[in-house]
Amino acid sequence: GAPTSSINGESVRAVAKKDFQDAIRSWLFWGLSVFFFTLMAVLAGFLSWANPDDFTTIDFIGTISQVTKLVIPLIALVLGWKSIAGERESGSIKVLLSLPHSRKDVLRGKLLGRTAVLSLSVLVGFVIAMVAVAFAVSEFSLPAYLGFLVMTLLYALAYMSIAVSLSSLTRSTTMAGAAMFGVFVLFYIVWNSIQQALRLLMRRDSIEG
């Protein structure tokens, strides 16, 4: 096997570059960019129509965050699902490791490449949609909007790290898919249910907040 004791920056960049270029050629990047722009613009327009008098950037962020906390994990997990498990299943990982890439180089390169695809598509979609949001809200706050963008990018990085890591630990896309589903259920459904239960107990003064 390839050496695993060191990390080569040039090797990591090469793997990440190829991963990103594959996404560009498959229109994945552009499709995600259009999706995020449409999501932001349409929701901003609808919320502005529903609340024409007093609709601020904070109000918009409070609503859109409920959508992105569902959409971002799903997209990140789907993007990272086959990142390594798919290549291992098809056998192409052997070709990749026959080049001067260590396993650590491949892991970090895949993470960097997939994160770049998701992060840049989020960035492009959010920046273009910022014009629509600025027109839709009664009071636009650039710092609040940019802060939300940064937090969204960090959120995407966190889930992409989990997805690529799980993909590297599984030997088939079926196992990787099951692992991704388990992560989504754990962090989105189970954890949110625990939070809601704690809030309910605090409102009833059963426990202290």
PDB file of C-alpha atoms in Angstrom:
ATOM      1  CA  GLY A   1       0.000   0.000   0.000  1.00  0.00           C
ATOM      2  CA  ALA A   2       0.900   3.671  -0.218  1.00  0.00           C
ATOM      3  CA  PRO A   3       2.838   5.206   2.664  1.00  0.00           C
ATOM      4  CA  THR A   4       0.722   6.774   5.401  1.00  0.00           C
ATOM      5  CA  SER A   5       3.317   8.395   7.668  1.00  0.00           C
ATOM      6  CA  SER A   6       3.412  11.832   6.048  1.00  0.00           C
ATOM      7  CA  ILE A   7       1.156  14.276   4.226  1.00  0.00           C
ATOM      8  CA  ASN A   8       2.267  15.808   0.934  1.00  0.00           C
ATOM      9  CA  GLY A   9       0.684  19.192   0.258  1.00  0.00           C
ATOM     10  CA  GLU A  10       1.137  18.920  -3.514  1.00  0.00           C
ATOM     11  CA  SER A  11      -0.444  15.487  -3.501  1.00  0.00           C
ATOM     12  CA  VAL A  12      -3.412  16.701  -1.452  1.00  0.00           C
ATOM     13  CA  ARG A  13      -3.953  19.616  -3.849  1.00  0.00           C
ATOM     14  CA  ALA A  14      -3.764  17.286  -6.852  1.00  0.00           C
ATOM     15  CA  VAL A  15      -6.453  14.969  -5.455  1.00  0.00           C
ATOM     16  CA  ALA A  16      -8.642  17.925  -4.428  1.00  0.00           C
ATOM     17  CA  LYS A  17      -8.226  19.617  -7.821  1.00  0.00           C
ATOM     18  CA  LYS A  18      -9.276  16.490  -9.713  1.00  0.00           C
ATOM     19  CA  ASP A  19     -12.269  15.995  -7.401  1.00  0.00           C
ATOM     20  CA  PHE A  20     -13.387  19.594  -7.916  1.00  0.00           C
ATOM     21  CA  GLN A  21     -12.873  19.482 -11.693  1.00  0.00           C
ATOM     22  CA  ASP A  22     -14.969  16.318 -11.904  1.00  0.00           C
ATOM     23  CA  ALA A  23     -17.790  18.173 -10.113  1.00  0.00           C
ATOM     24  CA  ILE A  24     -17.478  21.113 -12.532  1.00  0.00           C
ATOM     25  CA  ARG A  25     -17.620  18.819 -15.560  1.00  0.00           C
ATOM     26  CA  SER A  26     -20.688  17.034 -14.204  1.00  0.00           C
ATOM     27  CA  TRP A  27     -22.448  20.389 -13.575  1.00  0.00           C
ATOM     28  CA  LEU A  28     -22.771  19.475  -9.900  1.00  0.00           C
ATOM     29  CA  PHE A  29     -21.226  22.752  -8.748  1.00  0.00           C
ATOM     30  CA  TRP A  30     -23.417  24.904 -10.987  1.00  0.00           C
ATOM     31  CA  GLY A  31     -26.526  22.943 -10.089  1.00  0.00           C
ATOM     32  CA  LEU A  32     -25.921  23.453  -6.367  1.00  0.00           C
ATOM     33  CA  SER A  33     -25.200  27.173  -6.910  1.00  0.00           C
ATOM     34  CA  VAL A  34     -28.490  27.645  -8.758  1.00  0.00           C
ATOM     35  CA  PHE A  35     -30.289  25.648  -6.054  1.00  0.00           C
ATOM     36  CA  PHE A  36     -28.977  27.815  -3.198  1.00  0.00           C
ATOM     37  CA  PHE A  37     -29.677  31.043  -5.095  1.00  0.00           C
ATOM     38  CA  THR A  38     -33.227  29.940  -5.911  1.00  0.00           C
ATOM     39  CA  LEU A  39     -33.831  28.799  -2.329  1.00  0.00           C
ATOM     40  CA  MET A  40     -32.679  32.122  -0.864  1.00  0.00           C
ATOM     41  CA  ALA A  41     -34.364  34.367  -3.432  1.00  0.00           C
ATOM     42  CA  VAL A  42     -37.718  32.567  -3.468  1.00  0.00           C
ATOM     43  CA  LEU A  43     -37.923  32.356   0.318  1.00  0.00           C
ATOM     44  CA  ALA A  44     -36.944  36.026   0.685  1.00  0.00           C
ATOM     45  CA  GLY A  45     -39.638  37.050  -1.786  1.00  0.00           C
ATOM     46  CA  PHE A  46     -42.295  34.920  -0.109  1.00  0.00           C
ATOM     47  CA  LEU A  47     -41.464  36.118   3.407  1.00  0.00           C
ATOM     48  CA  SER A  48     -41.407  39.733   2.221  1.00  0.00           C
ATOM     49  CA  TRP A  49     -44.861  39.280   0.690  1.00  0.00           C
ATOM     50  CA  ALA A  50     -46.152  37.596   3.866  1.00  0.00           C
ATOM     51  CA  ASN A  51     -44.626  40.267   6.160  1.00  0.00           C
ATOM     52  CA  PRO A  52     -44.574  43.484   4.100  1.00  0.00           C
ATOM     53  CA  ASP A  53     -44.341  45.976   6.976  1.00  0.00           C
ATOM     54  CA  ASP A  54     -41.545  44.830   9.242  1.00  0.00           C
ATOM     55  CA  PHE A  55     -39.276  42.124   7.852  1.00  0.00           C
ATOM     56  CA  THR A  56     -35.590  42.454   8.761  1.00  0.00           C
ATOM     57  CA  THR A  57     -32.448  40.496   7.887  1.00  0.00           C
ATOM     58  CA  ILE A  58     -32.556  38.815  11.305  1.00  0.00           C
ATOM     59  CA  ASP A  59     -36.111  37.669  10.631  1.00  0.00           C
ATOM     60  CA  PHE A  60     -35.008  36.214   7.295  1.00  0.00           C
ATOM     61  CA  ILE A  61     -32.020  34.440   8.862  1.00  0.00           C
ATOM     62  CA  GLY A  62     -34.218  32.991  11.603  1.00  0.00           C
ATOM     63  CA  THR A  63     -36.455  31.407   8.956  1.00  0.00           C
ATOM     64  CA  ILE A  64     -33.879  30.339   6.375  1.00  0.00           C
ATOM     65  CA  SER A  65     -31.700  28.738   9.057  1.00  0.00           C
ATOM     66  CA  GLN A  66     -34.510  26.260   9.737  1.00  0.00           C
ATOM     67  CA  VAL A  67     -34.264  25.236   6.071  1.00  0.00           C
ATOM     68  CA  THR A  68     -30.469  25.180   5.747  1.00  0.00           C
ATOM     69  CA  LYS A  69     -30.007  23.064   8.875  1.00  0.00           C
ATOM     70  CA  LEU A  70     -31.926  20.356   7.007  1.00  0.00           C
ATOM     71  CA  VAL A  71     -30.629  20.940   3.470  1.00  0.00           C
ATOM     72  CA  ILE A  72     -26.905  21.391   4.203  1.00  0.00           C
ATOM     73  CA  PRO A  73     -26.455  18.056   6.049  1.00  0.00           C
ATOM     74  CA  LEU A  74     -28.353  16.166   3.351  1.00  0.00           C
ATOM     75  CA  ILE A  75     -26.259  17.639   0.527  1.00  0.00           C
ATOM     76  CA  ALA A  76     -22.976  17.197   2.435  1.00  0.00           C
ATOM     77  CA  LEU A  77     -23.733  13.570   3.273  1.00  0.00           C
ATOM     78  CA  VAL A  78     -24.777  12.799  -0.307  1.00  0.00           C
ATOM     79  CA  LEU A  79     -21.652  14.494  -1.716  1.00  0.00           C
ATOM     80  CA  GLY A  80     -19.346  12.647   0.683  1.00  0.00           C
ATOM     81  CA  TRP A  81     -21.172   9.330   0.420  1.00  0.00           C
ATOM     82  CA  LYS A  82     -19.175   7.837  -2.470  1.00  0.00           C
ATOM     83  CA  SER A  83     -16.059   9.989  -2.131  1.00  0.00           C
ATOM     84  CA  ILE A  84     -13.853   7.041  -1.115  1.00  0.00           C
ATOM     85  CA  ALA A  85     -16.220   4.091  -0.680  1.00  0.00           C
ATOM     86  CA  GLY A  86     -17.336   4.448  -4.304  1.00  0.00           C
ATOM     87  CA  GLU A  87     -13.762   4.367  -5.600  1.00  0.00           C
ATOM     88  CA  ARG A  88     -12.929   1.431  -3.329  1.00  0.00           C
ATOM     89  CA  GLU A  89     -15.964  -0.480  -4.603  1.00  0.00           C
ATOM     90  CA  SER A  90     -15.151   0.214  -8.265  1.00  0.00           C
ATOM     91  CA  GLY A  91     -11.445  -0.506  -7.793  1.00  0.00           C
ATOM     92  CA  SER A  92     -10.301   2.936  -8.960  1.00  0.00           C
ATOM     93  CA  ILE A  93      -8.846   3.621  -5.505  1.00  0.00           C
ATOM     94  CA  LYS A  94      -6.038   1.197  -6.388  1.00  0.00           C
ATOM     95  CA  VAL A  95      -5.122   3.334  -9.387  1.00  0.00           C
ATOM     96  CA  LEU A  96      -5.185   6.459  -7.228  1.00  0.00           C
ATOM     97  CA  LEU A  97      -2.951   4.899  -4.572  1.00  0.00           C
ATOM     98  CA  SER A  98      -0.557   3.577  -7.225  1.00  0.00           C
ATOM     99  CA  LEU A  99       0.324   7.230  -7.896  1.00  0.00           C
ATOM    100  CA  PRO A 100       2.513   9.079  -5.368  1.00  0.00           C
ATOM    101  CA  HIS A 101      -0.450   9.679  -3.012  1.00  0.00           C
ATOM    102  CA  SER A 102      -0.563   8.347   0.536  1.00  0.00           C
ATOM    103  CA  ARG A 103      -3.852   7.351   2.124  1.00  0.00           C
ATOM    104  CA  LYS A 104      -3.773  10.539   4.188  1.00  0.00           C
ATOM    105  CA  ASP A 105      -3.243  12.575   1.006  1.00  0.00           C
ATOM    106  CA  VAL A 106      -6.282  10.966  -0.608  1.00  0.00           C
ATOM    107  CA  LEU A 107      -8.436  11.452   2.494  1.00  0.00           C
ATOM    108  CA  ARG A 108      -7.545  15.117   2.886  1.00  0.00           C
ATOM    109  CA  GLY A 109      -7.707  15.758  -0.836  1.00  0.00           C
ATOM    110  CA  LYS A 110     -11.181  14.253  -1.094  1.00  0.00           C
ATOM    111  CA  LEU A 111     -12.336  16.277   1.922  1.00  0.00           C
ATOM    112  CA  LEU A 112     -10.873  19.473   0.477  1.00  0.00           C
ATOM    113  CA  GLY A 113     -12.322  18.852  -2.985  1.00  0.00           C
ATOM    114  CA  ARG A 114     -15.840  17.965  -1.822  1.00  0.00           C
ATOM    115  CA  THR A 115     -15.863  20.818   0.697  1.00  0.00           C
ATOM    116  CA  ALA A 116     -14.782  23.248  -2.040  1.00  0.00           C
ATOM    117  CA  VAL A 117     -17.664  22.121  -4.254  1.00  0.00           C
ATOM    118  CA  LEU A 118     -20.261  22.607  -1.511  1.00  0.00           C
ATOM    119  CA  SER A 119     -18.723  25.757   0.011  1.00  0.00           C
ATOM    120  CA  LEU A 120     -18.242  27.614  -3.277  1.00  0.00           C
ATOM    121  CA  SER A 121     -21.738  26.713  -4.455  1.00  0.00           C
ATOM    122  CA  VAL A 122     -23.135  28.017  -1.148  1.00  0.00           C
ATOM    123  CA  LEU A 123     -20.998  31.158  -1.479  1.00  0.00           C
ATOM    124  CA  VAL A 124     -22.059  31.859  -5.078  1.00  0.00           C
ATOM    125  CA  GLY A 125     -25.730  31.210  -4.330  1.00  0.00           C
ATOM    126  CA  PHE A 126     -25.755  33.328  -1.165  1.00  0.00           C
ATOM    127  CA  VAL A 127     -23.845  36.254  -2.675  1.00  0.00           C
ATOM    128  CA  ILE A 128     -26.076  36.471  -5.750  1.00  0.00           C
ATOM    129  CA  ALA A 129     -29.207  36.033  -3.634  1.00  0.00           C
ATOM    130  CA  MET A 130     -28.033  38.848  -1.356  1.00  0.00           C
ATOM    131  CA  VAL A 131     -29.409  41.353  -3.880  1.00  0.00           C
ATOM    132  CA  ALA A 132     -32.869  39.764  -3.707  1.00  0.00           C
ATOM    133  CA  VAL A 133     -32.722  39.612   0.092  1.00  0.00           C
ATOM    134  CA  ALA A 134     -31.654  43.276   0.318  1.00  0.00           C
ATOM    135  CA  PHE A 135     -34.683  44.301  -1.736  1.00  0.00           C
ATOM    136  CA  ALA A 136     -37.052  41.974   0.153  1.00  0.00           C
ATOM    137  CA  VAL A 137     -36.262  43.038   3.727  1.00  0.00           C
ATOM    138  CA  SER A 138     -37.187  46.365   5.266  1.00  0.00           C
ATOM    139  CA  GLU A 139     -33.801  46.647   6.974  1.00  0.00           C
ATOM    140  CA  PHE A 140     -30.792  44.866   5.461  1.00  0.00           C
ATOM    141  CA  SER A 141     -27.814  44.074   7.723  1.00  0.00           C
ATOM    142  CA  LEU A 142     -24.680  43.057   5.813  1.00  0.00           C
ATOM    143  CA  PRO A 143     -22.762  41.881   8.939  1.00  0.00           C
ATOM    144  CA  ALA A 144     -25.658  39.631   9.987  1.00  0.00           C
ATOM    145  CA  TYR A 145     -25.980  38.195   6.476  1.00  0.00           C
ATOM    146  CA  LEU A 146     -22.236  37.538   6.158  1.00  0.00           C
ATOM    147  CA  GLY A 147     -22.154  36.057   9.659  1.00  0.00           C
ATOM    148  CA  PHE A 148     -24.907  33.635   8.679  1.00  0.00           C
ATOM    149  CA  LEU A 149     -22.978  32.762   5.501  1.00  0.00           C
ATOM    150  CA  VAL A 150     -19.817  31.980   7.506  1.00  0.00           C
ATOM    151  CA  MET A 151     -21.746  29.813   9.976  1.00  0.00           C
ATOM    152  CA  THR A 152     -23.382  27.955   7.077  1.00  0.00           C
ATOM    153  CA  LEU A 153     -19.959  27.241   5.549  1.00  0.00           C
ATOM    154  CA  LEU A 154     -18.656  25.921   8.885  1.00  0.00           C
ATOM    155  CA  TYR A 155     -21.780  23.774   9.221  1.00  0.00           C
ATOM    156  CA  ALA A 156     -21.157  22.364   5.734  1.00  0.00           C
ATOM    157  CA  LEU A 157     -17.502  21.640   6.577  1.00  0.00           C
ATOM    158  CA  ALA A 158     -18.505  19.776   9.747  1.00  0.00           C
ATOM    159  CA  TYR A 159     -20.922  17.469   7.948  1.00  0.00           C
ATOM    160  CA  MET A 160     -18.593  16.973   4.978  1.00  0.00           C
ATOM    161  CA  SER A 161     -15.823  15.920   7.375  1.00  0.00           C
ATOM    162  CA  ILE A 162     -18.141  13.321   8.908  1.00  0.00           C
ATOM    163  CA  ALA A 163     -19.277  12.092   5.474  1.00  0.00           C
ATOM    164  CA  VAL A 164     -15.786  11.671   3.981  1.00  0.00           C
ATOM    165  CA  SER A 165     -14.509  10.035   7.170  1.00  0.00           C
ATOM    166  CA  LEU A 166     -17.342   7.485   7.184  1.00  0.00           C
ATOM    167  CA  SER A 167     -16.854   6.877   3.458  1.00  0.00           C
ATOM    168  CA  SER A 168     -13.196   6.075   4.092  1.00  0.00           C
ATOM    169  CA  LEU A 169     -14.113   3.571   6.828  1.00  0.00           C
ATOM    170  CA  THR A 170     -16.623   1.569   4.784  1.00  0.00           C
ATOM    171  CA  ARG A 171     -15.912  -0.912   2.007  1.00  0.00           C
ATOM    172  CA  SER A 172     -19.082  -0.461  -0.039  1.00  0.00           C
ATOM    173  CA  THR A 173     -21.438   2.346  -1.009  1.00  0.00           C
ATOM    174  CA  THR A 174     -24.284   0.430   0.650  1.00  0.00           C
ATOM    175  CA  MET A 175     -22.532   0.480   4.014  1.00  0.00           C
ATOM    176  CA  ALA A 176     -21.535   4.111   3.470  1.00  0.00           C
ATOM    177  CA  GLY A 177     -25.122   5.047   2.651  1.00  0.00           C
ATOM    178  CA  ALA A 178     -26.371   3.297   5.786  1.00  0.00           C
ATOM    179  CA  ALA A 179     -23.763   5.143   7.853  1.00  0.00           C
ATOM    180  CA  MET A 180     -24.795   8.505   6.338  1.00  0.00           C
ATOM    181  CA  PHE A 181     -28.445   7.791   7.094  1.00  0.00           C
ATOM    182  CA  GLY A 182     -27.546   6.885  10.670  1.00  0.00           C
ATOM    183  CA  VAL A 183     -25.627  10.132  11.122  1.00  0.00           C
ATOM    184  CA  PHE A 184     -28.544  12.174   9.779  1.00  0.00           C
ATOM    185  CA  VAL A 185     -31.032  10.419  12.051  1.00  0.00           C
ATOM    186  CA  LEU A 186     -28.743  10.831  15.072  1.00  0.00           C
ATOM    187  CA  PHE A 187     -27.898  14.518  14.659  1.00  0.00           C
ATOM    188  CA  TYR A 188     -31.072  15.850  13.035  1.00  0.00           C
ATOM    189  CA  ILE A 189     -33.906  13.725  14.410  1.00  0.00           C
ATOM    190  CA  VAL A 190     -32.669  12.240  17.707  1.00  0.00           C
ATOM    191  CA  TRP A 191     -30.684  15.273  18.867  1.00  0.00           C
ATOM    192  CA  ASN A 192     -33.453  17.723  17.896  1.00  0.00           C
ATOM    193  CA  SER A 193     -35.976  15.562  19.745  1.00  0.00           C
ATOM    194  CA  ILE A 194     -33.787  15.673  22.865  1.00  0.00           C
ATOM    195  CA  GLN A 195     -33.546  19.468  22.582  1.00  0.00           C
ATOM    196  CA  GLN A 196     -37.302  19.839  22.219  1.00  0.00           C
ATOM    197  CA  ALA A 197     -37.888  17.551  25.194  1.00  0.00           C
ATOM    198  CA  LEU A 198     -35.492  19.600  27.343  1.00  0.00           C
ATOM    199  CA  ARG A 199     -37.194  22.861  26.288  1.00  0.00           C
ATOM    200  CA  LEU A 200     -40.581  21.386  27.195  1.00  0.00           C
ATOM    201  CA  LEU A 201     -39.321  20.303  30.611  1.00  0.00           C
ATOM    202  CA  MET A 202     -37.829  23.764  31.219  1.00  0.00           C
ATOM    203  CA  ARG A 203     -41.080  25.492  30.249  1.00  0.00           C
ATOM    204  CA  ARG A 204     -42.935  23.287  32.729  1.00  0.00           C
ATOM    205  CA  ASP A 205     -40.286  24.062  35.390  1.00  0.00           C
ATOM    206  CA  SER A 206     -39.475  20.356  35.685  1.00  0.00           C
ATOM    207  CA  ILE A 207     -35.785  21.159  35.241  1.00  0.00           C
ATOM    208  CA  GLU A 208     -33.805  24.378  35.486  1.00  0.00           C
ATOM    209  CA  GLY A 209     -32.651  25.982  32.247  1.00  0.00           C
TER     210      GLY A 209
END
